[in-house]
Amino acid sequence: MTNAAADPIPLAQALIRCRSVTPADDGALDVMEAALRPLGFTCTRLRFNEVDNLFVRRGTEGPHLCYAGHTDVVPPGDEAAWADNPFAAVIRDGMLYGRGACDMKGGIAAFVAGLTDYLNANPGHPGSISLLITGDEEGPSVDGTRRVLEWMAEHGHTPDVCVVGEPTSQQVLGDTIKIGRRGSMNAWITVRGKQGHSAYPQKADNPVHRLTRVLHALTSTPLDQGSDWFEASTLQVTGIQVDNTATNVIPAEARAFLNIRFNDRHNSAALTEHLRAVLAEHAPDHEMRAQVSGESFLTEPGPFVEALTRAVERSTGVTPKLDTGGGTSDARFITHYCPVAELGAVGATLHQRDECAPVEELRALAGVYRAVLEECLR
């Protein structure tokens, strides 16, 4: 054991150099195991269908803190348009470049560095520490965190609290802790009518007119005005399709695609019934298919959230805002097992070309995570 601060950058570079475009692993979990086994962690590889996952744990007693993250990344797009190879992990002008530098290989490396420093200072630490690392966060999220959590519950590894390392900070490191997320669902609607000549509309039933009435009814009245911790729910029309190339033909059917982001005033079942009721009123001959990405959830402020807040204040001097905005994350699965919150780097370039993270920010994030361990494991 030494007192020298562990540096997250070499591990972040090693992870970025794995071309782990979801759901490929390309050795990323091998890199993680090589970093964690020497720290005294028992490593378990979990493969579900085509997805590789990793669960590691040190200790058997409570309190049990879990860190959740993902080593899969989104595709880089046109690699020739990047300033450097997106998987080369180049450092230039104090920035670490590469796919995953921001979301979220850099964050994982920062946690391992902070963990190393914590263990150096606390070799006989209380409680247990685990990491849940998936290769299916940027993809369908079917065979990743959700399946690993089921396995953890079956084998006595359910944590007491969980920190998800998504890049949640907005402007400066530590300014935001996410304590919940809105729910998300999609709907695919088909409205049927009766095809006919546009000069004789009385002999036809225009499904486009019916569909526009449906969409007007759905979008003209807000779903709500927000709640204590959430902004207002939103319903967005994300597409309209009519397969009709003739200007004088009333089509037989029209389709629309919706995305709803909803707060804790709703659940997906009630929203699905709301859509069906509006469709029944304006377009009785219809089909609708709904798919739910996740329900809304909230981790009420309490001892866990207070511990995270203290950790951020101690290590950065910043008082974090508690927030529930943004899209979905794997925290939507974890919330069914234990209190969960998200705390990570500034997400300025996630999913962008030339994705990058400031080297010193990743080092500072390691300090935040060390403080999180100190505050939560007492």
XYZ file of C-alpha atoms in Angstrom:
378
model
C 0.000 0.000 0.000
C 1.229 3.506 -0.879
C -0.058 7.021 -0.315
C 0.427 8.117 -3.930
C -2.738 9.124 -5.754
C -3.769 6.597 -8.389
C -4.024 8.006 -11.910
C -7.176 7.086 -13.901
C -5.710 8.050 -17.268
C -3.803 4.846 -18.182
C -6.872 2.719 -17.424
C -9.130 5.094 -19.341
C -6.806 4.857 -22.344
C -6.701 1.065 -22.164
C -10.512 0.932 -22.111
C -10.933 3.404 -24.973
C -8.541 1.327 -27.097
C -11.032 -1.536 -26.901
C -13.443 -1.116 -29.810
C -16.430 -2.037 -27.668
C -19.195 -0.654 -29.866
C -22.361 -2.039 -28.311
C -22.724 -4.942 -27.751
C -19.126 -5.894 -28.617
C -16.671 -6.227 -25.730
C -13.315 -6.384 -27.573
C -11.421 -7.042 -24.353
C -12.798 -4.166 -22.257
C -13.916 -6.450 -19.441
C -10.521 -8.188 -19.471
C -8.982 -4.774 -18.858
C -11.369 -4.229 -15.949
C -10.603 -7.601 -14.393
C -6.873 -6.994 -14.670
C -7.306 -3.720 -12.789
C -9.609 -5.060 -10.065
C -8.276 -8.517 -9.190
C -5.069 -7.116 -7.620
C -7.279 -4.942 -5.395
C -8.804 -8.035 -3.814
C -12.008 -8.282 -5.828
C -13.687 -11.546 -6.750
C -14.611 -11.262 -10.435
C -17.544 -13.009 -12.095
C -18.155 -12.823 -15.835
C -21.818 -13.026 -16.802
C -22.800 -13.573 -20.414
C -26.428 -13.313 -21.398
C -27.095 -14.119 -25.053
C -24.586 -11.950 -26.944
C -23.781 -9.546 -24.116
C -20.766 -9.797 -21.789
C -21.063 -8.326 -18.298
C -18.852 -8.228 -15.216
C -19.699 -8.280 -11.513
C -16.955 -7.886 -8.930
C -17.131 -7.671 -5.157
C -14.786 -7.168 -2.247
C -16.140 -7.958 1.229
C -19.195 -9.857 2.377
C -20.744 -7.621 5.036
C -22.869 -4.495 4.905
C -23.106 -1.723 4.135
C -22.728 -2.749 0.507
C -22.046 0.019 -2.024
C -22.197 -0.805 -5.725
C -20.825 1.282 -8.581
C -22.607 0.682 -11.898
C -21.234 1.566 -15.299
C -20.896 0.398 -18.892
C -17.982 -0.261 -21.184
C -20.009 -0.371 -24.394
C -20.048 2.764 -26.530
C -22.091 4.151 -29.392
C -20.678 3.859 -32.922
C -18.164 6.571 -33.841
C -19.819 7.366 -37.165
C -17.494 8.577 -39.911
C -14.112 7.805 -38.362
C -12.311 9.811 -41.030
C -14.091 12.922 -39.743
C -12.484 12.569 -36.301
C -9.305 14.516 -35.630
C -7.745 11.249 -34.420
C -8.649 7.586 -34.519
C -11.657 7.399 -32.150
C -10.133 4.366 -30.435
C -6.543 5.632 -30.158
C -7.056 7.408 -26.806
C -4.890 10.372 -27.799
C -4.078 13.049 -25.214
C -3.734 16.533 -26.672
C -3.806 19.916 -24.938
C -4.882 18.364 -21.664
C -7.816 16.462 -23.186
C -8.250 12.706 -23.529
C -9.900 11.970 -26.873
C -11.778 8.861 -27.927
C -15.148 7.178 -28.011
C -16.084 6.587 -24.405
C -13.767 9.205 -22.905
C -16.817 11.039 -21.607
C -19.495 8.316 -21.696
C -18.309 6.502 -19.710
C -14.949 4.745 -19.814
C -13.302 7.804 -18.328
C -15.737 7.704 -15.435
C -15.148 4.014 -14.787
C -11.391 4.580 -14.740
C -11.887 7.461 -12.308
C -13.862 5.230 -9.968
C -11.170 2.541 -10.031
C -8.520 5.196 -9.280
C -10.566 6.629 -6.416
C -11.233 3.102 -5.192
C -7.511 2.338 -5.249
C -6.745 5.392 -3.156
C -9.545 4.522 -0.738
C -8.276 0.965 -0.287
C -4.704 2.164 0.173
C -5.880 4.341 3.049
C -8.494 1.885 4.354
C -7.269 -1.700 3.791
C -9.639 -2.982 6.475
C -12.599 -0.903 5.327
C -16.073 -1.637 6.661
C -18.753 -3.186 4.474
C -18.532 -4.312 0.857
C -17.743 -2.703 -2.469
C -18.921 -4.030 -5.807
C -18.937 -2.974 -9.446
C -21.591 -3.863 -11.994
C -20.132 -3.296 -15.450
C -22.310 -4.030 -18.456
C -21.811 -4.145 -22.202
C -25.466 -3.396 -23.023
C -26.278 0.132 -21.858
C -26.031 1.869 -25.218
C -27.974 -0.927 -26.917
C -31.321 -2.563 -26.168
C -30.492 -2.821 -22.434
C -32.051 -6.277 -22.283
C -29.112 -8.538 -21.433
C -27.048 -6.131 -19.383
C -27.742 -4.448 -16.061
C -31.254 -5.858 -15.745
C -30.057 -9.447 -16.075
C -27.032 -8.898 -13.837
C -29.267 -7.454 -11.107
C -31.429 -10.574 -11.264
C -28.314 -12.714 -10.878
C -27.074 -10.560 -8.001
C -30.376 -10.945 -6.167
C -30.335 -14.712 -6.668
C -26.784 -14.978 -5.273
C -27.078 -12.652 -2.276
C -25.337 -9.630 -3.796
C -28.120 -7.028 -3.703
C -26.460 -3.755 -2.647
C -27.659 -1.315 -0.014
C -26.994 1.685 -2.270
C -25.748 2.171 -5.815
C -23.902 4.978 -7.589
C -24.213 5.086 -11.373
C -21.256 6.833 -12.990
C -23.035 8.466 -15.932
C -21.687 11.933 -16.860
C -24.293 13.921 -14.924
C -22.419 17.173 -14.246
C -23.615 20.102 -16.346
C -21.040 22.899 -16.227
C -18.447 21.961 -13.606
C -17.605 18.680 -11.941
C -20.031 17.810 -9.176
C -22.665 20.444 -9.882
C -25.414 17.848 -10.426
C -26.490 14.604 -8.798
C -29.355 12.831 -10.502
C -31.741 11.319 -7.975
C -34.346 10.158 -10.480
C -35.293 9.995 -14.115
C -38.437 10.511 -16.121
C -40.072 7.496 -17.657
C -39.927 6.997 -21.409
C -42.245 5.238 -23.823
C -42.812 5.134 -27.577
C -46.016 4.552 -29.501
C -46.572 3.569 -33.119
C -50.039 4.494 -34.417
C -51.751 3.444 -37.628
C -55.075 5.057 -38.559
C -57.116 3.413 -41.308
C -59.585 5.128 -43.598
C -61.091 4.495 -47.000
C -59.098 5.214 -50.122
C -60.707 7.405 -52.766
C -60.404 10.215 -55.289
C -59.612 13.589 -53.738
C -62.287 15.187 -55.953
C -64.936 12.998 -54.277
C -64.080 13.088 -50.584
C -67.637 12.175 -49.632
C -66.955 8.709 -51.029
C -63.788 8.244 -48.971
C -62.667 8.454 -45.352
C -59.442 10.393 -45.068
C -57.182 8.811 -42.395
C -54.818 11.790 -42.526
C -57.594 14.073 -41.293
C -58.434 11.641 -38.533
C -54.786 11.296 -37.560
C -54.293 15.061 -37.406
C -57.284 15.338 -35.072
C -55.744 12.650 -32.878
C -52.405 14.440 -32.792
C -54.017 17.798 -32.118
C -55.938 16.338 -29.175
C -52.776 14.747 -27.785
C -50.536 17.795 -28.144
C -52.879 20.700 -27.398
C -53.369 19.856 -23.713
C -50.302 19.415 -21.458
C -50.070 16.108 -19.652
C -49.269 17.947 -16.396
C -47.473 20.967 -14.967
C -44.650 19.030 -13.341
C -44.251 17.781 -9.780
C -42.078 18.447 -6.750
C -38.934 16.893 -8.243
C -39.789 16.609 -11.952
C -40.384 18.957 -14.837
C -43.589 18.675 -16.850
C -44.175 15.513 -18.849
C -43.893 15.867 -22.625
C -45.487 14.137 -25.586
C -43.626 14.617 -28.847
C -44.690 13.581 -32.332
C -41.462 12.168 -33.749
C -42.728 11.097 -37.158
C -45.673 11.075 -39.568
C -45.817 8.740 -42.549
C -48.270 8.467 -45.431
C -47.296 6.135 -48.262
C -48.966 8.103 -51.039
C -47.213 9.463 -54.116
C -50.339 10.637 -55.951
C -51.722 14.122 -55.340
C -55.298 13.211 -56.222
C -55.702 10.094 -54.064
C -56.963 10.006 -50.510
C -54.776 7.335 -48.869
C -56.019 4.242 -47.095
C -53.973 4.735 -43.936
C -51.652 7.120 -42.128
C -49.108 6.529 -39.374
C -47.558 8.542 -36.575
C -44.805 7.906 -34.065
C -44.763 9.348 -30.536
C -42.296 9.614 -27.668
C -43.494 10.447 -24.163
C -41.192 11.470 -21.313
C -43.241 11.329 -18.134
C -42.793 12.239 -14.505
C -44.027 10.617 -11.323
C -47.597 11.774 -11.887
C -48.000 9.050 -14.499
C -47.129 5.474 -15.313
C -46.909 3.836 -18.708
C -50.124 1.830 -18.297
C -52.227 4.935 -17.642
C -50.601 6.805 -20.519
C -51.261 3.906 -22.877
C -54.942 4.008 -21.927
C -54.968 7.771 -22.508
C -53.657 7.252 -26.049
C -56.205 4.545 -26.721
C -59.087 6.735 -25.512
C -58.113 9.607 -27.811
C -57.724 7.232 -30.734
C -61.112 5.656 -30.076
C -62.753 9.079 -30.130
C -61.204 10.369 -33.347
C -60.106 7.279 -35.264
C -62.036 4.139 -34.306
C -60.300 2.042 -36.983
C -56.725 2.058 -35.718
C -53.830 0.003 -34.438
C -51.401 1.075 -31.735
C -48.273 -0.498 -30.348
C -46.550 0.906 -27.271
C -43.104 0.112 -25.912
C -41.863 1.233 -22.513
C -38.168 1.958 -21.938
C -38.661 2.586 -18.240
C -40.963 4.064 -15.624
C -40.167 7.254 -13.775
C -38.428 6.864 -10.428
C -37.146 9.008 -7.579
C -34.649 8.355 -4.819
C -35.982 10.568 -2.040
C -33.320 12.777 -0.436
C -32.085 11.099 2.738
C -28.887 9.660 4.236
C -27.583 8.240 0.933
C -28.112 11.404 -1.107
C -26.768 13.474 1.784
C -23.602 11.334 1.821
C -23.071 11.927 -1.902
C -23.611 15.651 -1.424
C -21.024 15.776 1.367
C -18.560 13.857 -0.788
C -18.895 16.335 -3.640
C -18.634 19.346 -1.341
C -15.556 17.938 0.402
C -13.687 17.105 -2.767
C -14.709 19.957 -5.097
C -16.135 22.764 -2.965
C -19.265 22.637 -5.148
C -22.740 22.145 -3.685
C -24.531 19.856 -6.156
C -28.032 20.406 -7.449
C -30.383 17.438 -7.106
C -31.897 16.810 -10.522
C -34.115 14.374 -12.448
C -33.754 15.684 -16.000
C -32.365 14.097 -19.129
C -33.043 10.776 -20.764
C -32.981 7.282 -19.327
C -30.138 5.295 -17.801
C -29.639 1.886 -16.238
C -30.594 3.454 -12.910
C -34.190 2.718 -13.968
C -33.469 -0.973 -13.354
C -31.429 -0.512 -10.189
C -34.129 1.496 -8.425
C -36.168 -1.719 -8.008
C -33.405 -3.170 -5.809
C -31.935 -0.315 -3.768
C -31.603 3.481 -3.561
C -29.686 4.729 -6.587
C -28.221 8.051 -7.684
C -26.065 9.141 -10.599
C -22.855 11.102 -10.196
C -20.191 11.597 -12.824
C -18.183 13.878 -15.065
C -19.335 16.784 -17.212
C -21.170 15.340 -20.207
C -20.147 18.018 -22.688
C -19.189 15.738 -25.611
C -20.959 12.435 -25.027
C -21.944 10.723 -28.295
C -20.267 13.492 -30.309
C -17.492 13.353 -32.865
C -14.135 13.977 -31.163
C -15.595 12.953 -27.811
C -13.188 13.949 -25.059
C -12.703 14.532 -21.347
C -10.289 16.864 -19.554
C -7.480 14.849 -18.005
C -7.533 16.885 -14.795
C -11.308 16.514 -14.519
C -11.003 12.725 -14.571
C -8.352 12.946 -11.861
C -10.616 15.199 -9.820
C -13.496 12.774 -10.345
C -11.326 10.039 -8.823
C -11.132 12.209 -5.729
C -14.912 12.592 -5.682
C -15.376 8.839 -5.834
C -12.858 8.271 -3.048
C -14.872 10.696 -0.924
C -18.088 8.850 -1.846
C -16.604 5.604 -0.516
C -15.485 7.340 2.666
C -18.919 8.865 3.249
C -20.980 5.778 2.409
C -18.886 3.083 4.074
C -18.890 3.987 7.736
